[in-house]
Tab-separated table of C-alpha atoms in Angstrom:
chain	number	residue	atom	x	y	z
K	193	UNK	CA	0.000	0.000	0.000
K	194	UNK	CA	1.290	3.453	-0.960
K	195	UNK	CA	-0.223	6.160	1.208
K	196	UNK	CA	-0.858	9.763	0.220
K	197	UNK	CA	-2.928	12.582	1.643
K	198	UNK	CA	-6.524	11.491	1.914
K	199	UNK	CA	-6.077	7.938	0.737
K	200	UNK	CA	-3.942	4.962	-0.160
K	201	UNK	CA	-3.258	2.956	-3.289
K	202	UNK	CA	-3.566	-0.796	-2.823
K	203	UNK	CA	-0.812	-2.341	-4.932
K	204	UNK	CA	-1.259	-5.930	-3.771
K	205	UNK	CA	-1.632	-7.966	-6.940
K	206	UNK	CA	-2.582	-4.965	-9.060
K	207	UNK	CA	-0.277	-2.701	-11.025
K	208	UNK	CA	-1.358	0.939	-11.119
K	209	UNK	CA	-1.035	3.196	-14.149
K	210	UNK	CA	-0.038	6.832	-13.658
K	211	UNK	CA	-1.230	8.994	-16.543
K	212	UNK	CA	1.015	11.834	-17.692
K	213	UNK	CA	-0.358	15.323	-18.285
K	214	UNK	CA	2.328	17.714	-19.539
K	215	UNK	CA	1.458	21.410	-19.513
K	216	UNK	CA	4.670	22.303	-21.322
K	217	UNK	CA	5.391	23.629	-24.815
K	218	UNK	CA	8.629	21.648	-25.085
K	219	UNK	CA	8.224	18.167	-23.570
K	220	UNK	CA	10.048	15.577	-25.657
K	221	UNK	CA	6.959	13.669	-26.772
K	222	UNK	CA	3.802	15.747	-26.415
K	223	UNK	CA	4.994	19.315	-25.878
K	224	UNK	CA	2.277	21.867	-26.591
K	225	UNK	CA	-0.555	19.341	-26.846
K	226	UNK	CA	-2.193	20.430	-23.582
K	227	UNK	CA	-0.930	23.976	-23.181
K	228	UNK	CA	-4.394	25.515	-22.736
K	229	UNK	CA	-6.487	24.994	-19.615
K	230	UNK	CA	-9.388	23.560	-21.599
K	231	UNK	CA	-7.221	20.995	-23.407
K	232	UNK	CA	-5.474	20.050	-20.157
K	233	UNK	CA	-8.763	19.464	-18.332
K	234	UNK	CA	-10.161	17.447	-21.231
K	235	UNK	CA	-7.060	15.255	-21.237
K	236	UNK	CA	-7.204	14.778	-17.439
K	237	UNK	CA	-10.835	13.640	-17.674
K	238	UNK	CA	-9.874	11.280	-20.499
K	239	UNK	CA	-6.973	9.846	-18.469
K	240	UNK	CA	-9.398	8.986	-15.669
K	241	UNK	CA	-11.915	7.419	-18.054
K	242	UNK	CA	-9.167	5.273	-19.593
K	243	UNK	CA	-8.498	3.641	-16.238
K	244	UNK	CA	-5.507	5.417	-14.716
K	245	UNK	CA	-5.130	5.201	-10.961
K	246	UNK	CA	-3.083	8.406	-10.686
K	247	UNK	CA	-2.725	11.681	-12.572
K	248	UNK	CA	0.781	13.165	-12.823
K	249	UNK	CA	0.854	16.823	-13.880
K	250	UNK	CA	4.048	18.586	-14.918
K	251	UNK	CA	4.736	22.219	-15.720
K	252	UNK	CA	8.341	21.876	-16.818
K	253	UNK	CA	10.037	19.750	-19.453
K	254	UNK	CA	12.826	17.547	-18.138
K	255	UNK	CA	13.835	16.117	-21.518
K	256	UNK	CA	17.567	15.827	-22.284
K	257	UNK	CA	19.032	19.273	-22.885
K	258	UNK	CA	16.015	21.114	-21.499
K	259	UNK	CA	16.138	24.746	-20.436
K	260	UNK	CA	14.759	25.062	-16.900
K	261	UNK	CA	11.952	27.500	-16.220
K	262	UNK	CA	11.634	29.345	-12.935
K	263	UNK	CA	9.419	28.215	-10.098
K	264	UNK	CA	7.197	31.230	-10.815
K	265	UNK	CA	6.670	30.272	-14.465
K	266	UNK	CA	6.114	26.631	-13.582
K	267	UNK	CA	3.431	27.627	-11.083
K	268	UNK	CA	1.779	29.920	-13.647
K	269	UNK	CA	1.275	26.835	-15.813
K	270	UNK	CA	0.038	24.622	-12.987
K	271	UNK	CA	-2.242	26.915	-10.976
K	272	UNK	CA	-5.057	27.513	-13.506
K	273	UNK	CA	-5.230	23.827	-14.381
K	274	UNK	CA	-5.392	22.756	-10.743
K	275	UNK	CA	-8.196	25.265	-10.181
K	276	UNK	CA	-10.092	24.037	-13.238
K	277	UNK	CA	-9.724	20.372	-12.238
K	278	UNK	CA	-11.505	20.809	-8.910
K	279	UNK	CA	-14.588	18.622	-9.051
K	280	UNK	CA	-13.739	17.310	-12.524
K	281	UNK	CA	-11.554	14.303	-11.653
K	282	UNK	CA	-11.415	12.088	-8.596
K	283	UNK	CA	-7.927	10.675	-9.232
K	284	UNK	CA	-5.135	11.408	-6.757
K	285	UNK	CA	-3.107	14.227	-8.311
K	286	UNK	CA	0.676	14.055	-8.388
K	287	UNK	CA	2.740	17.147	-9.212
K	288	UNK	CA	5.971	16.609	-11.131
K	289	UNK	CA	8.302	19.283	-9.757
K	290	UNK	CA	11.644	19.731	-8.031
K	291	UNK	CA	10.777	23.161	-6.610
K	292	UNK	CA	9.622	22.889	-2.962
K	293	UNK	CA	7.785	26.217	-3.237
K	294	UNK	CA	5.765	24.912	-6.203
K	295	UNK	CA	5.111	21.644	-4.390
K	296	UNK	CA	3.779	23.447	-1.328
K	297	UNK	CA	1.396	25.619	-3.347
K	298	UNK	CA	0.151	22.579	-5.249
K	299	UNK	CA	-0.460	20.635	-2.043
K	300	UNK	CA	-2.380	23.591	-0.650
K	301	UNK	CA	-4.578	23.472	-3.773
K	302	UNK	CA	-5.450	19.809	-3.447
K	303	UNK	CA	-2.570	17.796	-4.882
K	304	UNK	CA	-1.823	14.698	-2.805
K	305	UNK	CA	1.552	13.482	-4.159
K	306	UNK	CA	4.823	15.135	-5.179
K	307	UNK	CA	6.927	13.505	-7.901
K	308	UNK	CA	10.452	14.864	-7.331
K	309	UNK	CA	13.001	14.109	-10.074
K	310	UNK	CA	15.780	16.243	-8.603
K	311	UNK	CA	17.701	13.378	-6.936
K	312	UNK	CA	18.059	15.719	-3.967
K	313	UNK	CA	17.515	14.176	-0.575
K	314	UNK	CA	18.236	17.512	1.093
K	315	UNK	CA	15.863	19.938	-0.632
K	316	UNK	CA	13.255	19.704	2.109
K	317	UNK	CA	10.714	17.882	-0.060
K	318	UNK	CA	10.389	14.922	2.306
K	319	UNK	CA	9.729	17.203	5.269
K	320	UNK	CA	7.232	19.196	3.220
K	321	UNK	CA	5.338	16.031	2.291
K	322	UNK	CA	5.474	14.870	5.902
K	323	UNK	CA	3.866	18.130	7.078
K	324	UNK	CA	1.092	17.810	4.501
K	325	UNK	CA	0.661	14.052	4.857
K	326	UNK	CA	1.435	13.728	1.145
K	327	UNK	CA	3.014	10.920	-0.839
K	328	UNK	CA	6.468	11.426	-2.357
K	329	UNK	CA	8.179	9.860	-5.365
K	330	UNK	CA	11.954	9.859	-4.862
K	331	UNK	CA	13.828	9.272	-8.119
K	332	UNK	CA	17.419	8.201	-8.738
K	333	UNK	CA	19.219	10.681	-10.991
K	334	UNK	CA	22.935	10.478	-10.293
K	335	UNK	CA	25.290	10.435	-13.290
K	336	UNK	CA	28.027	7.828	-13.092
K	337	UNK	CA	26.337	5.818	-10.326
K	338	UNK	CA	23.888	3.756	-12.324
K	339	UNK	CA	24.562	0.120	-11.497
K	340	UNK	CA	21.743	-1.808	-9.799
K	341	UNK	CA	23.810	-1.867	-6.612
K	342	UNK	CA	24.365	1.900	-6.681
K	343	UNK	CA	20.680	2.613	-7.277
K	344	UNK	CA	19.880	0.245	-4.416
K	345	UNK	CA	22.256	2.170	-2.148
K	346	UNK	CA	20.625	5.448	-3.183
K	347	UNK	CA	17.172	4.063	-2.382
K	348	UNK	CA	18.289	2.953	1.064
K	349	UNK	CA	19.727	6.387	1.807
K	350	UNK	CA	16.632	8.126	0.412
K	351	UNK	CA	14.318	6.132	2.666
K	352	UNK	CA	16.555	6.825	5.650
K	353	UNK	CA	16.516	10.572	5.032
K	354	UNK	CA	12.762	10.573	4.405
K	355	UNK	CA	12.269	8.867	7.739
K	356	UNK	CA	14.487	11.403	9.469
K	357	UNK	CA	12.295	14.138	7.957
K	358	UNK	CA	9.200	12.490	9.420
K	359	UNK	CA	7.918	10.805	6.262
K	360	UNK	CA	7.231	7.071	6.793
K	361	UNK	CA	8.351	4.561	4.166
K	362	UNK	CA	4.773	3.741	3.194
K	363	UNK	CA	4.369	7.341	1.978
K	364	UNK	CA	7.416	6.995	-0.283
K	365	UNK	CA	7.508	5.592	-3.811
K	366	UNK	CA	10.906	4.848	-5.380
K	367	UNK	CA	11.797	5.395	-9.051
K	368	UNK	CA	15.056	4.176	-10.670
K	369	UNK	CA	14.976	7.118	-13.088
K	370	UNK	CA	15.030	5.409	-16.470
K	371	UNK	CA	16.596	7.804	-18.985
K	372	UNK	CA	17.955	10.245	-16.413
K	373	UNK	CA	21.748	10.595	-16.742
K	374	UNK	CA	21.933	6.995	-17.935
K	375	UNK	CA	22.888	5.439	-21.243
K	376	UNK	CA	20.549	2.994	-22.923
K	377	UNK	CA	22.394	-0.110	-21.765
K	378	UNK	CA	22.258	1.140	-18.172
K	379	UNK	CA	18.507	1.691	-18.578
K	380	UNK	CA	17.998	-1.865	-19.834
K	381	UNK	CA	20.202	-3.303	-17.101
K	382	UNK	CA	18.139	-1.598	-14.422
K	383	UNK	CA	14.875	-2.849	-15.919
K	384	UNK	CA	16.291	-6.365	-16.046
K	385	UNK	CA	17.604	-6.131	-12.474
K	386	UNK	CA	14.725	-4.642	-10.497
K	387	UNK	CA	14.787	-7.409	-7.848
K	388	UNK	CA	18.449	-6.532	-7.214
K	389	UNK	CA	17.650	-2.810	-7.235
K	390	UNK	CA	15.073	-3.392	-4.481
K	391	UNK	CA	17.043	-5.992	-2.509
K	392	UNK	CA	17.060	-5.448	1.245
K	393	UNK	CA	14.549	-2.606	1.107
K	394	UNK	CA	11.289	-2.472	3.046
K	395	UNK	CA	8.115	-3.281	1.124
K	396	UNK	CA	7.709	0.110	-0.565
K	397	UNK	CA	6.106	1.157	-3.856
K	398	UNK	CA	8.258	1.071	-6.997
K	399	UNK	CA	7.488	3.258	-10.021
K	400	UNK	CA	8.968	2.836	-13.501
K	401	UNK	CA	8.502	5.356	-16.291
K	402	UNK	CA	9.959	4.542	-19.713
K	403	UNK	CA	7.073	5.779	-21.836
K	404	UNK	CA	8.306	6.755	-25.345
K	405	UNK	CA	11.816	7.350	-23.995
K	406	UNK	CA	15.169	6.900	-25.732
K	407	UNK	CA	15.574	3.424	-24.228
K	408	UNK	CA	12.552	2.365	-26.283
K	409	UNK	CA	13.719	3.984	-29.499
K	410	UNK	CA	17.305	2.754	-29.194
K	411	UNK	CA	16.383	-0.893	-29.698
K	412	UNK	CA	13.755	-0.571	-32.437
K	413	UNK	CA	15.163	1.837	-34.991
K	414	UNK	CA	14.273	5.122	-33.244
K	415	UNK	CA	10.738	5.604	-34.586
K	416	UNK	CA	8.998	8.935	-33.873
K	417	UNK	CA	7.939	9.345	-30.251
K	418	UNK	CA	4.261	8.891	-31.088
K	419	UNK	CA	5.026	5.476	-32.621
K	420	UNK	CA	6.789	3.958	-29.595
K	421	UNK	CA	3.798	2.398	-27.868
K	422	UNK	CA	4.696	-1.258	-28.621
K	423	UNK	CA	8.240	-0.776	-27.329
K	424	UNK	CA	6.950	1.077	-24.278
K	425	UNK	CA	4.597	-1.777	-23.456
K	426	UNK	CA	7.481	-4.241	-23.755
K	427	UNK	CA	9.696	-2.296	-21.354
K	428	UNK	CA	6.888	-1.731	-18.871
K	429	UNK	CA	5.768	-5.363	-18.976
K	430	UNK	CA	9.323	-6.471	-18.177
K	431	UNK	CA	9.435	-3.935	-15.338
K	432	UNK	CA	6.093	-5.161	-14.029
K	433	UNK	CA	7.277	-8.760	-14.003
K	434	UNK	CA	10.396	-7.573	-12.179
K	435	UNK	CA	8.386	-6.018	-9.386
K	436	UNK	CA	7.255	-2.549	-10.494
K	437	UNK	CA	3.989	-1.479	-8.865
K	438	UNK	CA	3.276	1.718	-10.835
K	439	UNK	CA	3.857	2.531	-14.515
K	440	UNK	CA	4.029	6.166	-15.628
K	441	UNK	CA	2.661	6.444	-19.171
K	442	UNK	CA	1.438	8.710	-21.964
K	443	UNK	CA	-0.864	6.122	-23.592
K	444	UNK	CA	-3.154	5.206	-20.720
K	445	UNK	CA	-5.759	2.825	-22.175
K	446	UNK	CA	-3.228	0.430	-23.802
K	447	UNK	CA	-1.084	0.495	-20.662
K	448	UNK	CA	-4.049	-0.351	-18.424
K	449	UNK	CA	-4.978	-3.281	-20.653
K	450	UNK	CA	-1.428	-4.634	-20.855
K	451	UNK	CA	-0.884	-4.240	-17.112
K	452	UNK	CA	-4.089	-6.132	-16.278
K	453	UNK	CA	-3.107	-9.100	-18.466
K	454	UNK	CA	0.434	-9.114	-17.079
K	455	UNK	CA	-0.928	-9.048	-13.526
K	456	UNK	CA	-3.031	-12.130	-14.289
K	457	UNK	CA	-0.015	-13.994	-15.668
K	458	UNK	CA	2.156	-12.951	-12.745
K	459	UNK	CA	-0.415	-14.189	-10.252
K	460	UNK	CA	-0.440	-17.597	-11.950
K	461	UNK	CA	3.351	-17.725	-11.754
K	462	UNK	CA	3.249	-16.913	-8.056
K	463	UNK	CA	0.543	-19.471	-7.280
K	464	UNK	CA	1.750	-22.149	-9.685
């Protein structure tokens, strides 16, 4: 069970899909698609109808070579959408940000989870989530330290520091950071080694997000981002069989279907 403010996600035997909603003009795959409030709300409603368990909203592109925007500009993108979503979706809302000031404002407006890709264990995000009773995704993003053992060590330290900040382990979700300061072989090795990545850790939620990323394109001829669904499903299915509890995706309906079938197969393996 992964807890967040106002609820908990039961991950026993069921893989959850986190639907991506990018409010950015420059995201690597869908930049500009949902840059108006109306389009963003319509997409959020669609994500819920397609069966997602979580909605992850981002106001800043974190693609390779991105140009960071300020916390103020990021919040200007997020605030009107969060206001417009009130009463429109019932999904737990995650905010994809590494700015604590943006995270706090979003939590005050009803968000229940913070998805922090900064790799910082000292930016105060864990304490902020502890004060608000919010869930926190802590992602590995540490260039040159990408072996399964090194990611495992990072996870152990992250959980320790979250606990010291008052955030219990069952409010934390771990993410190996596929595509973040890693080459494609390192990405594949982590996907293939998730049991080793999680070895010795308490029973906490594990999120994997490889949707349309370079690791997909690298092994199938680098098709356009919009044509990487089959490869994405392959990577995410492997991650699911390796122990991932949550899959962060652009294409929600196909991911929900694939995850449900994979869950059924995995249950047979476990009970066989």
